Structure formats: structure tokens, C-alpha cells
Amino acid sequence: MSVGDGSAYRRRQMVAALEQAGVRDRRVLDAMLEVPRHLFVPPRWRTRAYGDSALSIGEGQTISQPLVVARMTEAAAVGADSKVLEIGTGSGYQAAVLSRIVRFVFTVERIPRLAREAKKRLDALGIENVSVKVMDGTLGWSAQAPYDAILVTAGAPEVPRPLLSQLAEGGRLVVPVGDREQQEMVLVENRGGRFITRNLGGAAFVPLIGRFGWEGDGEAHR
Ligand code: SAM
């Protein structure tokens, strides 16, 4: 996926900062060395693409901070044979990072324009193991289940129930849960049909809007 535009140096600096911050999984670090994050942000933010911050991608949405992408990918503990579902395609960056590590990524986005643009970026980079769909991701993508990991990249009022039933045996769900501004990153593991939950620390995501998420106007669906 070499883009040959001199951005490799900035990516190496970004990854060195991730290592400093405690990211250890070599597959995650290598994937983030490879994926050109500056091509996933609007042109006006390109010079800031390798800083450790979330950036606006339009429609009131953001591309997540690199450290958050790294930590969520690490927590998913996926490998070369894994099949992964991402809820919240956004720019497509998280899906591109996952695509370097796993066998296949299914990713869903509720805003059609973001899904279209993400698909265009992934195609332009020759990434063929990602499928993008427009839908309410709080319902999961049952036709492709079960998944070895599910990453939710928007903040949920509670763990969306349909996602639990789409986790493979031993599978992991990583989801920020809390209110509309602040959440705790929660890791749920399916151990023989028992769901073991662990708190991974604070997070701040845009809201997950949908049937098992928040309503567009601020109330959670129940
Ligand atoms: N993973 C993205 C990336 O790498 O750029 C960043 C995701 S952004 C923080 C959250 C995304 O979740 C937004 O694009 C938003 O439209 C989307 N979203 C919110 N609720 C959703 C839902 N129910 N289903 C699918 N996407 C949803």
C-alpha cells in the first residue's frame, strides 16, 4: 500500500508515540505504519493527520484519535484468520487498519455520504478485504455473523444486545458505553455463551444513533 508521498516519516513518528503510550501489539503498530491516515481526512486537516487527535470528517462526525484506534484494535486481539465487524465506518481508517491484520472486515455506517467516501478511499488504496454497508449498525450484520471481534466506534447508552448474539465463541466486543459525551470503553468476551465484561477506561466518542443506541434528538431508544 505504498503511497510514495513522503508521509512514511510522519507515520513512523506517530507509531513511535503510540509505543511510548504503551501500545505493544506489533501487528497493530505495523498496520498503522502502513495505512496513510492523511488520505482519510479532508484536505484541510492533512497536515494534522499524524498528530494524536480526532479530526472532523464532516456530517458532525470524526476520525478517531490514533491512540484510540490502536487501543481498540489491540483489545480486539484479532489475527490473520479473524472476521471482524466494525460499527461506524466514518472515514474508513479503522477498517483499513483492521484490513492489514485480519482476513475480512465488515463495516457499517448510517450516513450514506460517509460510507460512499470511505469505500472510495479503500478502493483507491487497493484494499479488497473490506465490505462497507449503509445501515443501523446497532442491529449488527446478522447475515455475516458470527464475528471473532466487533468494534463499535461510537458511544452507546448500553451494550447493543444484537451484537452479543453475533459474537463467535471466544469472540470479543469492544464498545464505548456511557452518556452522549463521555463513555467507558467496555470489552465483552463470549466464553461459552457467558459474557465476561471488563472496563478498559474512559473514552469520548460521538453518539451511536439507532434502534439499540441513541435517538437522533438525544434520547436513548429502549
Ligand atoms: N471508525 C471511524 C474512522 O475510522 O474514521 C470513526 C467513527 S466516528 C467516531 C463514528 C461513526 O459512527 C460516525 O461516522 C457515525 O455516523 C457512525 N454511526 C453512529 N451511529 C451509527 C449506527 N447506528 N450505525 C452505523 N454507524 C453509526
PDB file of C-alpha atoms and ligand atoms in Angstrom:
ATOM      1  CA  MET A   1       0.000   0.000   0.000  1.00  0.00           C
ATOM      2  CA  SER A   2       2.990   2.293  -0.525  1.00  0.00           C
ATOM      3  CA  VAL A   3       1.809   5.827  -1.353  1.00  0.00           C
ATOM      4  CA  GLY A   4       5.312   7.205  -2.001  1.00  0.00           C
ATOM      5  CA  ASP A   5       4.485  10.787  -0.978  1.00  0.00           C
ATOM      6  CA  GLY A   6       6.923  11.306   1.865  1.00  0.00           C
ATOM      7  CA  SER A   7       4.335  10.644   4.574  1.00  0.00           C
ATOM      8  CA  ALA A   8       6.108   7.493   5.838  1.00  0.00           C
ATOM      9  CA  TYR A   9       8.354   9.536   8.142  1.00  0.00           C
ATOM     10  CA  ARG A  10       5.357  11.182   9.823  1.00  0.00           C
ATOM     11  CA  ARG A  11       3.753   7.758  10.272  1.00  0.00           C
ATOM     12  CA  ARG A  12       6.909   6.435  11.925  1.00  0.00           C
ATOM     13  CA  GLN A  13       6.764   9.353  14.370  1.00  0.00           C
ATOM     14  CA  MET A  14       3.087   8.676  15.075  1.00  0.00           C
ATOM     15  CA  VAL A  15       3.795   5.000  15.731  1.00  0.00           C
ATOM     16  CA  ALA A  16       6.765   5.824  17.979  1.00  0.00           C
ATOM     17  CA  ALA A  17       4.374   7.981  20.038  1.00  0.00           C
ATOM     18  CA  LEU A  18       1.892   5.087  20.218  1.00  0.00           C
ATOM     19  CA  GLU A  19       4.650   2.798  21.513  1.00  0.00           C
ATOM     20  CA  GLN A  20       5.581   5.437  24.095  1.00  0.00           C
ATOM     21  CA  ALA A  21       1.940   5.485  25.172  1.00  0.00           C
ATOM     22  CA  GLY A  22       2.059   1.729  25.808  1.00  0.00           C
ATOM     23  CA  VAL A  23       0.770   0.120  22.598  1.00  0.00           C
ATOM     24  CA  ARG A  24       2.646  -3.193  22.341  1.00  0.00           C
ATOM     25  CA  ASP A  25       0.952  -5.317  19.655  1.00  0.00           C
ATOM     26  CA  ARG A  26       3.396  -5.349  16.735  1.00  0.00           C
ATOM     27  CA  ARG A  27       0.650  -6.207  14.212  1.00  0.00           C
ATOM     28  CA  VAL A  28      -1.301  -3.107  15.228  1.00  0.00           C
ATOM     29  CA  LEU A  29       1.775  -0.874  15.089  1.00  0.00           C
ATOM     30  CA  ASP A  30       2.796  -2.268  11.681  1.00  0.00           C
ATOM     31  CA  ALA A  31      -0.709  -1.782  10.282  1.00  0.00           C
ATOM     32  CA  MET A  32      -0.702   1.845  11.449  1.00  0.00           C
ATOM     33  CA  LEU A  33       2.743   2.352   9.898  1.00  0.00           C
ATOM     34  CA  GLU A  34       1.295   1.199   6.616  1.00  0.00           C
ATOM     35  CA  VAL A  35      -2.095   2.956   6.363  1.00  0.00           C
ATOM     36  CA  PRO A  36      -1.827   6.580   5.096  1.00  0.00           C
ATOM     37  CA  ARG A  37      -4.098   8.341   7.630  1.00  0.00           C
ATOM     38  CA  HIS A  38      -3.736  11.674   5.777  1.00  0.00           C
ATOM     39  CA  LEU A  39      -5.786  10.210   2.904  1.00  0.00           C
ATOM     40  CA  PHE A  40      -8.700   9.550   5.310  1.00  0.00           C
ATOM     41  CA  VAL A  41      -9.130  13.174   6.426  1.00  0.00           C
ATOM     42  CA  PRO A  42     -10.415  16.215   4.500  1.00  0.00           C
ATOM     43  CA  PRO A  43      -7.602  18.079   2.645  1.00  0.00           C
ATOM     44  CA  ARG A  44      -7.609  20.982   5.146  1.00  0.00           C
ATOM     45  CA  TRP A  45      -6.635  18.617   8.001  1.00  0.00           C
ATOM     46  CA  ARG A  46      -3.875  16.734   6.136  1.00  0.00           C
ATOM     47  CA  THR A  47      -1.025  18.493   7.926  1.00  0.00           C
ATOM     48  CA  ARG A  48      -2.550  17.388  11.253  1.00  0.00           C
ATOM     49  CA  ALA A  49      -3.258  13.802  10.186  1.00  0.00           C
ATOM     50  CA  TYR A  50      -0.389  12.250  12.174  1.00  0.00           C
ATOM     51  CA  GLY A  51      -0.961  14.133  15.415  1.00  0.00           C
ATOM     52  CA  ASP A  52      -2.756  12.236  18.172  1.00  0.00           C
ATOM     53  CA  SER A  53      -6.170  13.817  17.814  1.00  0.00           C
ATOM     54  CA  ALA A  54      -9.608  13.109  16.412  1.00  0.00           C
ATOM     55  CA  LEU A  55     -10.412  15.276  13.361  1.00  0.00           C
ATOM     56  CA  SER A  56     -13.654  16.369  11.753  1.00  0.00           C
ATOM     57  CA  ILE A  57     -14.711  14.407   8.642  1.00  0.00           C
ATOM     58  CA  GLY A  58     -17.974  16.324   8.029  1.00  0.00           C
ATOM     59  CA  GLU A  59     -21.615  15.463   8.875  1.00  0.00           C
ATOM     60  CA  GLY A  60     -20.747  16.234  12.527  1.00  0.00           C
ATOM     61  CA  GLN A  61     -18.563  13.089  12.692  1.00  0.00           C
ATOM     62  CA  THR A  62     -14.882  12.416  13.363  1.00  0.00           C
ATOM     63  CA  ILE A  63     -11.993  10.125  12.514  1.00  0.00           C
ATOM     64  CA  SER A  64     -10.895   8.712  15.882  1.00  0.00           C
ATOM     65  CA  GLN A  65      -7.612   9.615  17.581  1.00  0.00           C
ATOM     66  CA  PRO A  66      -4.776   7.224  16.543  1.00  0.00           C
ATOM     67  CA  LEU A  67      -4.200   6.067  20.154  1.00  0.00           C
ATOM     68  CA  VAL A  68      -7.874   5.100  20.448  1.00  0.00           C
ATOM     69  CA  VAL A  69      -7.730   3.193  17.148  1.00  0.00           C
ATOM     70  CA  ALA A  70      -4.603   1.375  18.351  1.00  0.00           C
ATOM     71  CA  ARG A  71      -6.055   0.520  21.784  1.00  0.00           C
ATOM     72  CA  MET A  72      -9.368  -0.721  20.380  1.00  0.00           C
ATOM     73  CA  THR A  73      -7.594  -2.856  17.766  1.00  0.00           C
ATOM     74  CA  GLU A  74      -5.281  -4.262  20.434  1.00  0.00           C
ATOM     75  CA  ALA A  75      -8.218  -5.036  22.736  1.00  0.00           C
ATOM     76  CA  ALA A  76      -9.959  -6.936  19.923  1.00  0.00           C
ATOM     77  CA  ALA A  77      -6.989  -9.377  19.913  1.00  0.00           C
ATOM     78  CA  VAL A  78      -7.597 -10.371  16.292  1.00  0.00           C
ATOM     79  CA  GLY A  79      -5.314 -12.332  13.955  1.00  0.00           C
ATOM     80  CA  ALA A  80      -4.873 -13.393  10.355  1.00  0.00           C
ATOM     81  CA  ASP A  81      -7.927 -15.690  10.343  1.00  0.00           C
ATOM     82  CA  SER A  82     -10.320 -13.311  12.070  1.00  0.00           C
ATOM     83  CA  LYS A  83     -13.569 -11.982  10.674  1.00  0.00           C
ATOM     84  CA  VAL A  84     -14.413  -8.593  12.163  1.00  0.00           C
ATOM     85  CA  LEU A  85     -17.438  -6.301  12.234  1.00  0.00           C
ATOM     86  CA  GLU A  86     -16.968  -2.566  12.728  1.00  0.00           C
ATOM     87  CA  ILE A  87     -19.929  -0.330  13.597  1.00  0.00           C
ATOM     88  CA  GLY A  88     -19.268   3.261  12.463  1.00  0.00           C
ATOM     89  CA  THR A  89     -17.190   3.260   9.259  1.00  0.00           C
ATOM     90  CA  GLY A  90     -16.699   7.039   9.372  1.00  0.00           C
ATOM     91  CA  SER A  91     -13.631   7.808   7.242  1.00  0.00           C
ATOM     92  CA  GLY A  92     -12.783   4.105   6.776  1.00  0.00           C
ATOM     93  CA  TYR A  93      -9.450   4.449   8.625  1.00  0.00           C
ATOM     94  CA  GLN A  94     -10.154   1.938  11.419  1.00  0.00           C
ATOM     95  CA  ALA A  95     -11.403  -0.554   8.815  1.00  0.00           C
ATOM     96  CA  ALA A  96      -8.229  -0.020   6.751  1.00  0.00           C
ATOM     97  CA  VAL A  97      -6.048  -0.674   9.821  1.00  0.00           C
ATOM     98  CA  LEU A  98      -8.004  -3.848  10.620  1.00  0.00           C
ATOM     99  CA  SER A  99      -7.766  -4.970   6.989  1.00  0.00           C
ATOM    100  CA  ARG A 100      -3.968  -5.266   7.283  1.00  0.00           C
ATOM    101  CA  ILE A 101      -4.313  -7.675  10.233  1.00  0.00           C
ATOM    102  CA  VAL A 102      -7.409  -9.829   9.692  1.00  0.00           C
ATOM    103  CA  ARG A 103      -8.983 -11.955   6.953  1.00  0.00           C
ATOM    104  CA  PHE A 104     -12.110  -9.865   6.401  1.00  0.00           C
ATOM    105  CA  VAL A 105     -13.713  -6.698   7.737  1.00  0.00           C
ATOM    106  CA  PHE A 106     -17.434  -5.918   7.508  1.00  0.00           C
ATOM    107  CA  THR A 107     -18.097  -2.292   8.356  1.00  0.00           C
ATOM    108  CA  VAL A 108     -21.399  -0.409   8.606  1.00  0.00           C
ATOM    109  CA  GLU A 109     -22.189   3.304   8.583  1.00  0.00           C
ATOM    110  CA  ARG A 110     -25.539   5.085   8.963  1.00  0.00           C
ATOM    111  CA  ILE A 111     -24.620   8.191   6.909  1.00  0.00           C
ATOM    112  CA  PRO A 112     -24.588   7.288   3.198  1.00  0.00           C
ATOM    113  CA  ARG A 113     -22.139  10.012   2.131  1.00  0.00           C
ATOM    114  CA  LEU A 114     -19.519   8.886   4.677  1.00  0.00           C
ATOM    115  CA  ALA A 115     -19.938   5.248   3.627  1.00  0.00           C
ATOM    116  CA  ARG A 116     -19.536   6.191  -0.070  1.00  0.00           C
ATOM    117  CA  GLU A 117     -16.405   8.255   0.575  1.00  0.00           C
ATOM    118  CA  ALA A 118     -14.877   5.576   2.805  1.00  0.00           C
ATOM    119  CA  LYS A 119     -15.481   2.935   0.131  1.00  0.00           C
ATOM    120  CA  LYS A 120     -13.826   5.171  -2.475  1.00  0.00           C
ATOM    121  CA  ARG A 121     -10.726   5.604  -0.275  1.00  0.00           C
ATOM    122  CA  LEU A 122     -10.453   1.890   0.452  1.00  0.00           C
ATOM    123  CA  ASP A 123     -10.803   1.077  -3.263  1.00  0.00           C
ATOM    124  CA  ALA A 124      -8.191   3.687  -4.210  1.00  0.00           C
ATOM    125  CA  LEU A 125      -5.736   2.014  -1.809  1.00  0.00           C
ATOM    126  CA  GLY A 126      -6.454  -1.409  -3.317  1.00  0.00           C
ATOM    127  CA  ILE A 127      -7.941  -2.760  -0.081  1.00  0.00           C
ATOM    128  CA  GLU A 128     -10.116  -5.700  -1.111  1.00  0.00           C
ATOM    129  CA  ASN A 129     -10.976  -7.407   2.175  1.00  0.00           C
ATOM    130  CA  VAL A 130     -13.390  -4.761   3.492  1.00  0.00           C
ATOM    131  CA  SER A 131     -17.101  -4.634   2.769  1.00  0.00           C
ATOM    132  CA  VAL A 132     -18.967  -1.368   3.529  1.00  0.00           C
ATOM    133  CA  LYS A 133     -22.728  -1.210   4.043  1.00  0.00           C
ATOM    134  CA  VAL A 134     -25.166   1.595   4.930  1.00  0.00           C
ATOM    135  CA  MET A 135     -27.392   0.524   7.809  1.00  0.00           C
ATOM    136  CA  ASP A 136     -28.167   0.870  11.505  1.00  0.00           C
ATOM    137  CA  GLY A 137     -25.186  -0.916  12.995  1.00  0.00           C
ATOM    138  CA  THR A 138     -26.830  -1.310  16.403  1.00  0.00           C
ATOM    139  CA  LEU A 139     -28.575  -4.279  14.764  1.00  0.00           C
ATOM    140  CA  GLY A 140     -25.233  -5.777  13.720  1.00  0.00           C
ATOM    141  CA  TRP A 141     -24.917  -7.523  10.341  1.00  0.00           C
ATOM    142  CA  SER A 142     -26.514 -10.881  11.076  1.00  0.00           C
ATOM    143  CA  ALA A 143     -26.080 -12.345   7.578  1.00  0.00           C
ATOM    144  CA  GLN A 144     -22.284 -12.394   8.021  1.00  0.00           C
ATOM    145  CA  ALA A 145     -22.217 -13.433  11.716  1.00  0.00           C
ATOM    146  CA  PRO A 146     -20.610 -14.812  13.809  1.00  0.00           C
ATOM    147  CA  TYR A 147     -17.650 -12.462  14.218  1.00  0.00           C
ATOM    148  CA  ASP A 148     -14.370 -13.016  16.041  1.00  0.00           C
ATOM    149  CA  ALA A 149     -14.486  -9.373  17.059  1.00  0.00           C
ATOM    150  CA  ILE A 150     -16.913  -6.457  16.887  1.00  0.00           C
ATOM    151  CA  LEU A 151     -15.644  -2.881  17.297  1.00  0.00           C
ATOM    152  CA  VAL A 152     -18.159  -0.121  17.930  1.00  0.00           C
ATOM    153  CA  THR A 153     -16.597   3.249  17.165  1.00  0.00           C
ATOM    154  CA  ALA A 154     -19.440   5.428  18.505  1.00  0.00           C
ATOM    155  CA  GLY A 155     -20.676   5.850  22.090  1.00  0.00           C
ATOM    156  CA  ALA A 156     -23.634   3.659  23.125  1.00  0.00           C
ATOM    157  CA  PRO A 157     -26.064   4.138  26.051  1.00  0.00           C
ATOM    158  CA  GLU A 158     -25.677   0.402  26.753  1.00  0.00           C
ATOM    159  CA  VAL A 159     -24.188  -2.664  25.034  1.00  0.00           C
ATOM    160  CA  PRO A 160     -26.414  -3.186  21.942  1.00  0.00           C
ATOM    161  CA  ARG A 161     -27.982  -6.620  22.534  1.00  0.00           C
ATOM    162  CA  PRO A 162     -27.990  -7.828  18.893  1.00  0.00           C
ATOM    163  CA  LEU A 163     -24.200  -7.555  18.824  1.00  0.00           C
ATOM    164  CA  LEU A 164     -23.795 -10.070  21.648  1.00  0.00           C
ATOM    165  CA  SER A 165     -25.662 -12.735  19.680  1.00  0.00           C
ATOM    166  CA  GLN A 166     -23.378 -12.141  16.680  1.00  0.00           C
ATOM    167  CA  LEU A 167     -20.143 -12.810  18.596  1.00  0.00           C
ATOM    168  CA  ALA A 168     -18.378 -16.112  17.879  1.00  0.00           C
ATOM    169  CA  GLU A 169     -17.370 -18.406  20.733  1.00  0.00           C
ATOM    170  CA  GLY A 170     -14.283 -16.698  22.221  1.00  0.00           C
ATOM    171  CA  GLY A 171     -15.180 -13.518  20.329  1.00  0.00           C
ATOM    172  CA  ARG A 172     -14.643 -10.011  21.698  1.00  0.00           C
ATOM    173  CA  LEU A 173     -16.836  -6.930  21.526  1.00  0.00           C
ATOM    174  CA  VAL A 174     -15.206  -3.539  22.169  1.00  0.00           C
ATOM    175  CA  VAL A 175     -17.733  -0.756  22.752  1.00  0.00           C
ATOM    176  CA  PRO A 176     -17.743   2.648  24.454  1.00  0.00           C
ATOM    177  CA  VAL A 177     -20.731   2.802  26.848  1.00  0.00           C
ATOM    178  CA  GLY A 178     -21.952   5.846  28.770  1.00  0.00           C
ATOM    179  CA  ASP A 179     -23.711   9.130  28.041  1.00  0.00           C
ATOM    180  CA  ARG A 180     -23.625  11.179  24.836  1.00  0.00           C
ATOM    181  CA  GLU A 181     -20.328  12.884  25.661  1.00  0.00           C
ATOM    182  CA  GLN A 182     -18.328  10.553  27.922  1.00  0.00           C
ATOM    183  CA  GLN A 183     -18.118   6.776  27.998  1.00  0.00           C
ATOM    184  CA  GLU A 184     -16.145   3.873  29.423  1.00  0.00           C
ATOM    185  CA  MET A 185     -14.547   1.522  26.905  1.00  0.00           C
ATOM    186  CA  VAL A 186     -16.018  -1.896  27.623  1.00  0.00           C
ATOM    187  CA  LEU A 187     -14.618  -5.242  26.489  1.00  0.00           C
ATOM    188  CA  VAL A 188     -17.122  -8.127  26.417  1.00  0.00           C
ATOM    189  CA  GLU A 189     -15.861 -11.665  25.803  1.00  0.00           C
ATOM    190  CA  ASN A 190     -18.103 -14.569  24.816  1.00  0.00           C
ATOM    191  CA  ARG A 191     -16.922 -17.519  26.903  1.00  0.00           C
ATOM    192  CA  GLY A 192     -19.209 -20.436  26.166  1.00  0.00           C
ATOM    193  CA  GLY A 193     -22.279 -18.203  25.947  1.00  0.00           C
ATOM    194  CA  ARG A 194     -21.332 -16.337  29.150  1.00  0.00           C
ATOM    195  CA  PHE A 195     -20.427 -12.709  28.567  1.00  0.00           C
ATOM    196  CA  ILE A 196     -17.468 -11.551  30.646  1.00  0.00           C
ATOM    197  CA  THR A 197     -17.147  -7.775  30.836  1.00  0.00           C
ATOM    198  CA  ARG A 198     -14.071  -5.677  31.542  1.00  0.00           C
ATOM    199  CA  ASN A 199     -13.712  -1.893  31.757  1.00  0.00           C
ATOM    200  CA  LEU A 200     -10.767  -0.553  29.729  1.00  0.00           C
ATOM    201  CA  GLY A 201     -11.018   3.103  30.808  1.00  0.00           C
ATOM    202  CA  GLY A 202     -12.527   6.411  29.764  1.00  0.00           C
ATOM    203  CA  ALA A 203     -13.450   7.398  26.202  1.00  0.00           C
ATOM    204  CA  ALA A 204     -15.231  10.229  24.350  1.00  0.00           C
ATOM    205  CA  PHE A 205     -16.979   9.254  21.123  1.00  0.00           C
ATOM    206  CA  VAL A 206     -19.760  10.757  19.015  1.00  0.00           C
ATOM    207  CA  PRO A 207     -23.107   9.072  19.797  1.00  0.00           C
ATOM    208  CA  LEU A 208     -24.184   5.723  18.375  1.00  0.00           C
ATOM    209  CA  ILE A 209     -27.562   6.522  16.846  1.00  0.00           C
ATOM    210  CA  GLY A 210     -30.011   3.740  16.123  1.00  0.00           C
ATOM    211  CA  ARG A 211     -32.569   1.250  17.403  1.00  0.00           C
ATOM    212  CA  PHE A 212     -30.266  -0.056  20.188  1.00  0.00           C
ATOM    213  CA  GLY A 213     -28.434   3.262  20.583  1.00  0.00           C
ATOM    214  CA  TRP A 214     -29.390   6.915  20.991  1.00  0.00           C
ATOM    215  CA  GLU A 215     -32.211   8.658  19.211  1.00  0.00           C
ATOM    216  CA  GLY A 216     -31.117  11.401  16.809  1.00  0.00           C
ATOM    217  CA  ASP A 217     -32.542  14.040  19.180  1.00  0.00           C
ATOM    218  CA  GLY A 218     -30.736  12.883  22.309  1.00  0.00           C
ATOM    219  CA  GLU A 219     -32.884  10.183  23.967  1.00  0.00           C
ATOM    220  CA  ALA A 220     -31.811   6.532  24.031  1.00  0.00           C
ATOM    221  CA  HIS A 221     -34.145   4.010  22.415  1.00  0.00           C
ATOM    222  CA  ARG A 222     -35.336   1.369  24.845  1.00  0.00           C
TER     223      ARG A 222
HETATM  224  N1  SAM B   1     -14.193   4.358  12.760  1.00  0.00           N
HETATM  225  C1  SAM B   1     -14.254   5.645  12.142  1.00  0.00           C
HETATM  226  C2  SAM B   1     -12.991   6.000  11.422  1.00  0.00           C
HETATM  227  O1  SAM B   1     -12.044   5.217  11.433  1.00  0.00           O
HETATM  228  O2  SAM B   1     -12.972   7.090  10.812  1.00  0.00           O
HETATM  229  C3  SAM B   1     -14.649   6.733  13.106  1.00  0.00           C
HETATM  230  C4  SAM B   1     -16.039   6.621  13.526  1.00  0.00           C
HETATM  231  S1  SAM B   1     -16.851   8.074  14.073  1.00  0.00           S
HETATM  232  C5  SAM B   1     -16.089   8.365  15.604  1.00  0.00           C
HETATM  233  C6  SAM B   1     -18.433   7.320  14.474  1.00  0.00           C
HETATM  234  C7  SAM B   1     -19.203   6.919  13.259  1.00  0.00           C
HETATM  235  O3  SAM B   1     -20.300   6.098  13.687  1.00  0.00           O
HETATM  236  C8  SAM B   1     -19.836   8.086  12.511  1.00  0.00           C
HETATM  237  O4  SAM B   1     -19.457   8.064  11.172  1.00  0.00           O
HETATM  238  C9  SAM B   1     -21.344   7.863  12.685  1.00  0.00           C
HETATM  239  O5  SAM B   1     -22.102   8.297  11.582  1.00  0.00           O
HETATM  240  C10 SAM B   1     -21.384   6.364  12.844  1.00  0.00           C
HETATM  241  N2  SAM B   1     -22.599   5.834  13.474  1.00  0.00           N
HETATM  242  C11 SAM B   1     -23.297   6.331  14.523  1.00  0.00           C
HETATM  243  N3  SAM B   1     -24.350   5.533  14.806  1.00  0.00           N
HETATM  244  C12 SAM B   1     -24.306   4.505  13.910  1.00  0.00           C
HETATM  245  C13 SAM B   1     -25.096   3.352  13.686  1.00  0.00           C
HETATM  246  N4  SAM B   1     -26.170   3.053  14.423  1.00  0.00           N
HETATM  247  N5  SAM B   1     -24.757   2.527  12.682  1.00  0.00           N
HETATM  248  C14 SAM B   1     -23.682   2.780  11.895  1.00  0.00           C
HETATM  249  N6  SAM B   1     -22.886   3.859  12.063  1.00  0.00           N
HETATM  250  C15 SAM B   1     -23.179   4.701  13.059  1.00  0.00           C
END
